[in-house]
XYZ file of C-alpha atoms in Angstrom:
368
model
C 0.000 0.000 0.000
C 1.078 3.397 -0.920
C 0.430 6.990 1.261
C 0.298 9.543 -0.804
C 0.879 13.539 -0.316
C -1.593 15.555 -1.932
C -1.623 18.661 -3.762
C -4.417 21.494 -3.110
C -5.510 19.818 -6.431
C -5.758 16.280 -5.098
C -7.445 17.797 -2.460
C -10.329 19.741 -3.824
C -10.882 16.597 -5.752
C -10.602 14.005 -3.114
C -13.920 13.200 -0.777
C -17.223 14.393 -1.102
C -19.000 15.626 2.649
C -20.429 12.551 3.774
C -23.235 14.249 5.377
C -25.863 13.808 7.837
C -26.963 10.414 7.160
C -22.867 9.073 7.494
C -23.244 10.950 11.026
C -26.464 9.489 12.125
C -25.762 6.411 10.604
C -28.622 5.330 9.524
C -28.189 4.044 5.945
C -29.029 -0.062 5.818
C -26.090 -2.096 4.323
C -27.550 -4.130 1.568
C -25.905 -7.354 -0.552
C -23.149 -9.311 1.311
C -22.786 -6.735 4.064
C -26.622 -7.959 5.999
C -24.628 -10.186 8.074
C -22.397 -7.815 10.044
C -24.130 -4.355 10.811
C -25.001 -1.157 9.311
C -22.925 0.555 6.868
C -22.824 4.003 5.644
C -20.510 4.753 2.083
C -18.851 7.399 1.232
C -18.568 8.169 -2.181
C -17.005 6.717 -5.162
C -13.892 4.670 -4.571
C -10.722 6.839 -5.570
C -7.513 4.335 -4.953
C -4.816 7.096 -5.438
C -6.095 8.573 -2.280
C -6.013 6.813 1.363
C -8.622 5.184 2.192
C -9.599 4.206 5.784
C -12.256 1.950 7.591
C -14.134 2.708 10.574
C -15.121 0.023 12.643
C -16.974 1.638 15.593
C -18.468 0.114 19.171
C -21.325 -1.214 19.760
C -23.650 1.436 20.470
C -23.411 2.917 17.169
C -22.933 6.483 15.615
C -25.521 8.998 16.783
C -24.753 8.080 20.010
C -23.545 11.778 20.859
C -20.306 10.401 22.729
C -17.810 8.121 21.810
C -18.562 6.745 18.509
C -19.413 10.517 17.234
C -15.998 11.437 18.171
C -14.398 8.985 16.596
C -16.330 10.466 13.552
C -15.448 13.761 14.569
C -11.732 12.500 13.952
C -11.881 10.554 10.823
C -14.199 13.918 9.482
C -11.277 15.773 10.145
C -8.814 13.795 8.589
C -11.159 14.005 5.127
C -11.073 17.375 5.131
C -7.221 17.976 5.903
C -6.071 15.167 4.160
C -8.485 14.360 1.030
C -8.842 10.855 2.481
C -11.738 8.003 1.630
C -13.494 6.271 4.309
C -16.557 4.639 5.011
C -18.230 4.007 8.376
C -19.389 0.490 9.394
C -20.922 -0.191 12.375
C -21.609 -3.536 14.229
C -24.651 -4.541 15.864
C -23.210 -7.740 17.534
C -19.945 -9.084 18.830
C -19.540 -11.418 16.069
C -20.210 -9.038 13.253
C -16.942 -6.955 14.609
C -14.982 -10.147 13.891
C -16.612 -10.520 10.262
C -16.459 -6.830 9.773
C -12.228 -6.904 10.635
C -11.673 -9.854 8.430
C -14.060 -8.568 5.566
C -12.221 -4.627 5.487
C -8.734 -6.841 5.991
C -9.425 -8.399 2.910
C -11.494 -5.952 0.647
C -9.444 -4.899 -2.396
C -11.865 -2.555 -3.624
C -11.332 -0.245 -1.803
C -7.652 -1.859 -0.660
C -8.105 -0.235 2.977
C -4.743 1.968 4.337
C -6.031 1.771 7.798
C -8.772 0.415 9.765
C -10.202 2.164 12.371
C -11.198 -0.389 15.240
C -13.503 2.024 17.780
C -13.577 0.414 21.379
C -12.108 -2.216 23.778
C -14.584 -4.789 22.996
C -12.344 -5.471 19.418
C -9.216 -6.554 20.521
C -10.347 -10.300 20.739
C -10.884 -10.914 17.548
C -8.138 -8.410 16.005
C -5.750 -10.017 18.191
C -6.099 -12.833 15.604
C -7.314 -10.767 12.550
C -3.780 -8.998 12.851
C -1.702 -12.016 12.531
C -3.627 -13.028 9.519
C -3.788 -9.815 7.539
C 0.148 -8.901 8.256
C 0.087 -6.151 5.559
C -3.030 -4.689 6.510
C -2.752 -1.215 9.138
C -4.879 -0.843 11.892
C -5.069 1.248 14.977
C -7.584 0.550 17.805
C -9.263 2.870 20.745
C -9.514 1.801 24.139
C -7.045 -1.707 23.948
C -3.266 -2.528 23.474
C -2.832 -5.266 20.565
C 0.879 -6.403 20.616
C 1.158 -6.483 17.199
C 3.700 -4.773 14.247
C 0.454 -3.868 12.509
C -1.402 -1.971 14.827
C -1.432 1.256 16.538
C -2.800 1.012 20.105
C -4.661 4.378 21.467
C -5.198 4.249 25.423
C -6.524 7.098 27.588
C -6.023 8.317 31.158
C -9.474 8.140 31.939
C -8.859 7.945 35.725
C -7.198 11.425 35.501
C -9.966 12.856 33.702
C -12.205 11.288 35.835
C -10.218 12.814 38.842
C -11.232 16.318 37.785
C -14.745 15.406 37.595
C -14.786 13.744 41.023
C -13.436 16.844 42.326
C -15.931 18.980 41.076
C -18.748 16.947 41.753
C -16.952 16.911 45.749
C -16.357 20.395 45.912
C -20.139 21.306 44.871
C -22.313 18.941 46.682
C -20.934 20.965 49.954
C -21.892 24.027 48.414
C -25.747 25.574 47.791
C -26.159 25.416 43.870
C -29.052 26.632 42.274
C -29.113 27.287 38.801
C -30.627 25.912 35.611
C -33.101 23.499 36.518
C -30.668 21.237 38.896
C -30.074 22.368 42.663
C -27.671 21.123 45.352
C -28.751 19.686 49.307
C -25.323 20.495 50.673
C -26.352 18.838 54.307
C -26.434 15.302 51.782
C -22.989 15.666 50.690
C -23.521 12.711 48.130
C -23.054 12.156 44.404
C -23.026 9.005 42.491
C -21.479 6.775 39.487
C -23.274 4.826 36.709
C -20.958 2.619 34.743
C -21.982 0.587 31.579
C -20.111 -2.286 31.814
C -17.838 -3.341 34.622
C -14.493 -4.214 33.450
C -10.596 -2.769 33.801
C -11.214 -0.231 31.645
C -15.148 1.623 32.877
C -13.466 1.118 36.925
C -10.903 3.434 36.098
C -13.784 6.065 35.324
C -15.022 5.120 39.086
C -11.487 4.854 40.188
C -10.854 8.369 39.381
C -14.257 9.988 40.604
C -13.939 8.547 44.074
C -10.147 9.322 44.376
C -11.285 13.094 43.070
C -14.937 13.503 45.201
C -12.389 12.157 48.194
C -9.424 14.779 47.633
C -12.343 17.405 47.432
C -13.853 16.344 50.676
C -13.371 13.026 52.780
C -16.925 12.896 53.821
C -18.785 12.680 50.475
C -20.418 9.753 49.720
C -20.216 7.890 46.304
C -23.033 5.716 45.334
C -22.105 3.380 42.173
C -23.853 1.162 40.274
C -22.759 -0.838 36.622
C -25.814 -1.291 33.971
C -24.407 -4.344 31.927
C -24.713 -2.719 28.926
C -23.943 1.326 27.228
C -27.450 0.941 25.453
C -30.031 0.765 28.332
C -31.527 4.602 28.664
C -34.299 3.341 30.652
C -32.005 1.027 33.243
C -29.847 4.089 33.210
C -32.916 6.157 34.257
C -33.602 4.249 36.946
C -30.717 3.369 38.518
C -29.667 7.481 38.223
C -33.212 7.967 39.527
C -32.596 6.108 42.861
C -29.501 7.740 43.487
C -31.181 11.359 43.157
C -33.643 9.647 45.443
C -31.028 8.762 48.049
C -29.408 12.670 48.054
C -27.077 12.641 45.332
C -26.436 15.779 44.033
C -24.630 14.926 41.219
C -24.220 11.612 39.415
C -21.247 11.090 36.338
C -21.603 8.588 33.813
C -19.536 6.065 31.759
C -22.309 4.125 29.978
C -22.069 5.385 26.467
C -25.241 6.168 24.785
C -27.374 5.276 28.060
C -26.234 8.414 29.847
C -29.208 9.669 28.360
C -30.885 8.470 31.286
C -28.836 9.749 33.705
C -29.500 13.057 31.989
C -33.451 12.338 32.119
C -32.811 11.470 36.113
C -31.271 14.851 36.789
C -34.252 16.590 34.995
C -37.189 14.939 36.462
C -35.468 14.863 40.080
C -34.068 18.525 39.892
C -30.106 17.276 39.946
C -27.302 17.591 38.248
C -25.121 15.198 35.960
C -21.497 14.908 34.564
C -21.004 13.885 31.143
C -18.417 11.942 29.485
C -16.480 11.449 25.798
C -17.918 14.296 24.141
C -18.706 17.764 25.275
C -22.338 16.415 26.172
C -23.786 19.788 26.965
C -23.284 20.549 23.322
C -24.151 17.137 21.820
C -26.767 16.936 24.063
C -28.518 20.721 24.622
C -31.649 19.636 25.393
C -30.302 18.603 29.101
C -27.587 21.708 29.402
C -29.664 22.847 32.157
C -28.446 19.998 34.157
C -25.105 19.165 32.669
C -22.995 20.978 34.992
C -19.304 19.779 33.006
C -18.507 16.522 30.949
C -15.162 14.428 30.934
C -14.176 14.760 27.459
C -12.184 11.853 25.464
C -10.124 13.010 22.451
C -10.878 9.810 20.439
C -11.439 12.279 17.389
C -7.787 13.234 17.478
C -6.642 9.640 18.086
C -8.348 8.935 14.788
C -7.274 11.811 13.333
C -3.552 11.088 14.338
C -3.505 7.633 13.349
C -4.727 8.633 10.066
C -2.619 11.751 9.779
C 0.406 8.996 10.844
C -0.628 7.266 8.002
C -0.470 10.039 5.038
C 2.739 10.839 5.957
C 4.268 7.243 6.076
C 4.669 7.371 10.169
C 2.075 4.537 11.114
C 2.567 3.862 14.743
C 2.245 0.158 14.498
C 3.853 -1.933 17.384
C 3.521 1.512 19.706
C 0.868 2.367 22.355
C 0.042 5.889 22.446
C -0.973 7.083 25.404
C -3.390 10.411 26.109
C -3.644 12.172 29.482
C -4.453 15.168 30.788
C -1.040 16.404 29.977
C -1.180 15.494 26.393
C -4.713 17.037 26.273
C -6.608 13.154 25.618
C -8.447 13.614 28.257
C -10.442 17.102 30.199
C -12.915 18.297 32.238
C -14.617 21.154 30.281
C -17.729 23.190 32.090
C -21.387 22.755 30.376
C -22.382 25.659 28.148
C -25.093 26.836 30.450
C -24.222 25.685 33.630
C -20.299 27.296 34.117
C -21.509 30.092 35.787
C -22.527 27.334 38.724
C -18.677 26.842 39.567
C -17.187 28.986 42.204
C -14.191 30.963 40.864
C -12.379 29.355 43.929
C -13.923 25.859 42.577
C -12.353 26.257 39.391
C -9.322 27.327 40.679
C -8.874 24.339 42.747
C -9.561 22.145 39.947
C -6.856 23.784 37.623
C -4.347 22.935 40.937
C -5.310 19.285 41.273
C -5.320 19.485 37.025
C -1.550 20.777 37.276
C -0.621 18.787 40.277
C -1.431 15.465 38.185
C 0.468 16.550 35.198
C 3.268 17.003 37.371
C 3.524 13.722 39.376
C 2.807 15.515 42.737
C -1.049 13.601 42.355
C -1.277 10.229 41.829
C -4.406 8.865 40.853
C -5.645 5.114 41.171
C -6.982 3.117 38.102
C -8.821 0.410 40.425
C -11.546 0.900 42.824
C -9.601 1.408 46.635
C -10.987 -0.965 48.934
């Protein structure tokens, strides 16, 4: 496989705007593809310009989190770069195994890079790898020890940290704006994870370690869904929580942080966000969205890809994105900021710098 340069040439005549169907994803796969998912095409196949594959998690695109910002990414690359992709995503386990081997061994397009969106692929790309030695891929989320693949991890606990801090530092204090408000005598805020594995603890991991630096007597109320599609479960189990005197709960759970959202509404709370900017992606619950952990996965995709153009593939390496190399933040909700103390904000730019620096440490399991 070649990686070409372009010229401003190339470039104007390189990839149509996928638009908002290829963001949604909601285009039906037809033919041979039935078997293994949804897929949205771009346009025509041009071979002298890269072309990549996204393979993205579970929950699909529109999710307004983590697959969308993996889209975000591979957007960008298309209009820096020129490149070709097409979006595919799985609606079962075993279609991300069919999906890998089918993009591994498409000629038409001949695929540059595959894109491999979440933890749940490194099983079967583990093995996909070793079979498809000349094919490039990169995956979010896992490490595959392979010459052929770029690994992309995040620092999720120290992300996490930030939000734990906030979420300490304001269930002490009387908050009352939007349509959220705090019962500072409850001091407690709460968790909800999709599924519980290595990687969704060190979301938890973080947020206790952060509501505890902000104030030892919080309590943290946590809870694990099964799944990062169940809004309703979500609901509920955010619902209880608000009913038990949280203030404030985060989420990891993917696409069913909706609920959690929906809680905080109907029980006059507040939520956390996480991946995306979820205030933005999300505006309908900005009044309760008082900050969101954001992921970069759209500039791991965009890297990878970028690495790819310009004949750097990472493969072999694990790349990893903290705080310090801006993967991971804590940004403030677009309506809600104004809710943070200057002196709150100001704390949380001193724990921010004190991780970058070494002087805090923060766990990636669950103490105790």
């Amino acid at each position: 496989m070649s990686f070409p340069r372009f010229t401003r040439r190339q470039l104007l005549q390189a990839t149509a705007s996928v638009g908002a169907a290829g963001l949604a994803g909601c285009s039906d796969i037809t033919g041979d593809n039935e078997s293994t998912g949804r897929q949205t095409e771009t346009e025509q196949v041009d071979e002298d310009v890269t072309q990549v594959g996204m393979i993205y998690a579970l929950a699909g695109l529109d999710d307004r989190s983590f697959n969308d910002a993996a889209n975000r990414g591979i957007q960008r690359a298309r209009l820096d770069y020129g490149i070709s992709f097409s979006n595919h995503e799985p609606e079962t386990r075993d279609d991300i195994a069919l999906l890998q081997q089918r993009l591994a061994d498409s000629k038409a397009p001949d695929y540059d890079l595959l894109c491999c969106i979440g933890f749940v692929q490194e099983g079967s790309l583990s093995d996909i790898a070793s079979e498809s030695p000349e094919q490039r891929f990169m995956i979010v989320d896992s490490v595959v020890d392979a010459e052929n693949v770029a690994s992309y991890v995040f620092s999720e606990h120290e992300g996490s940290f930030q939000a734990g801090h906030l979420a300490g530092e304001l269930t002490s204090r009387e908050i009352d704006l939007g349509t959220g408000a705090t019962v500072p005598d409850q001091r407690t805020v709460g968790f909800v994870g999709g599924v519980e594995n290595p990687l969704i603890e060190r979301f938890e991991a973080g947020y206790r370690a952060g509501t505890n630096y902000a104030d030892s007597d919080v309590t943290v109320r946590s809870s694990y869904l099964g799944n990062f599609s169940d809004i309703e479960g979500a609901y509920d189990t955010a619902k209880a929580m608000y009913d038990e005197g949280a203030d404030i709960v985060y989420h990891a759970a993917g696409s069913a942080g909706l609920g959690v959202f929906q809680a905080a509404q109907a029980s006059n709370r507040y939520a956390i966000g996480v991946d995306a900017d979820q205030s933005r992606s999300n505006p309908q619950y900005a009044d309760v969205i008082l900050a969101s952990m954001v992921k970069r996965v759209d500039n791991a995709v965009y890297s990878a890809t970028t690495d790819v153009v310009e004949n750097d593939f990472q493969g072999g390496n694990v790349v990893s994105l903290g705080l310090e190399a801006n993967g991971v933040d804590l940004v403030y909700g677009i309506s809600l900021e104004p809710a943070v103390p200057d002196e709150v904000a100001a704390a949380l730019q001193q724990s921010r710098d004190d991780i970058v620096a070494g002087e805090i440490t923060v766990p990636t399991e669950v103490e105790g």
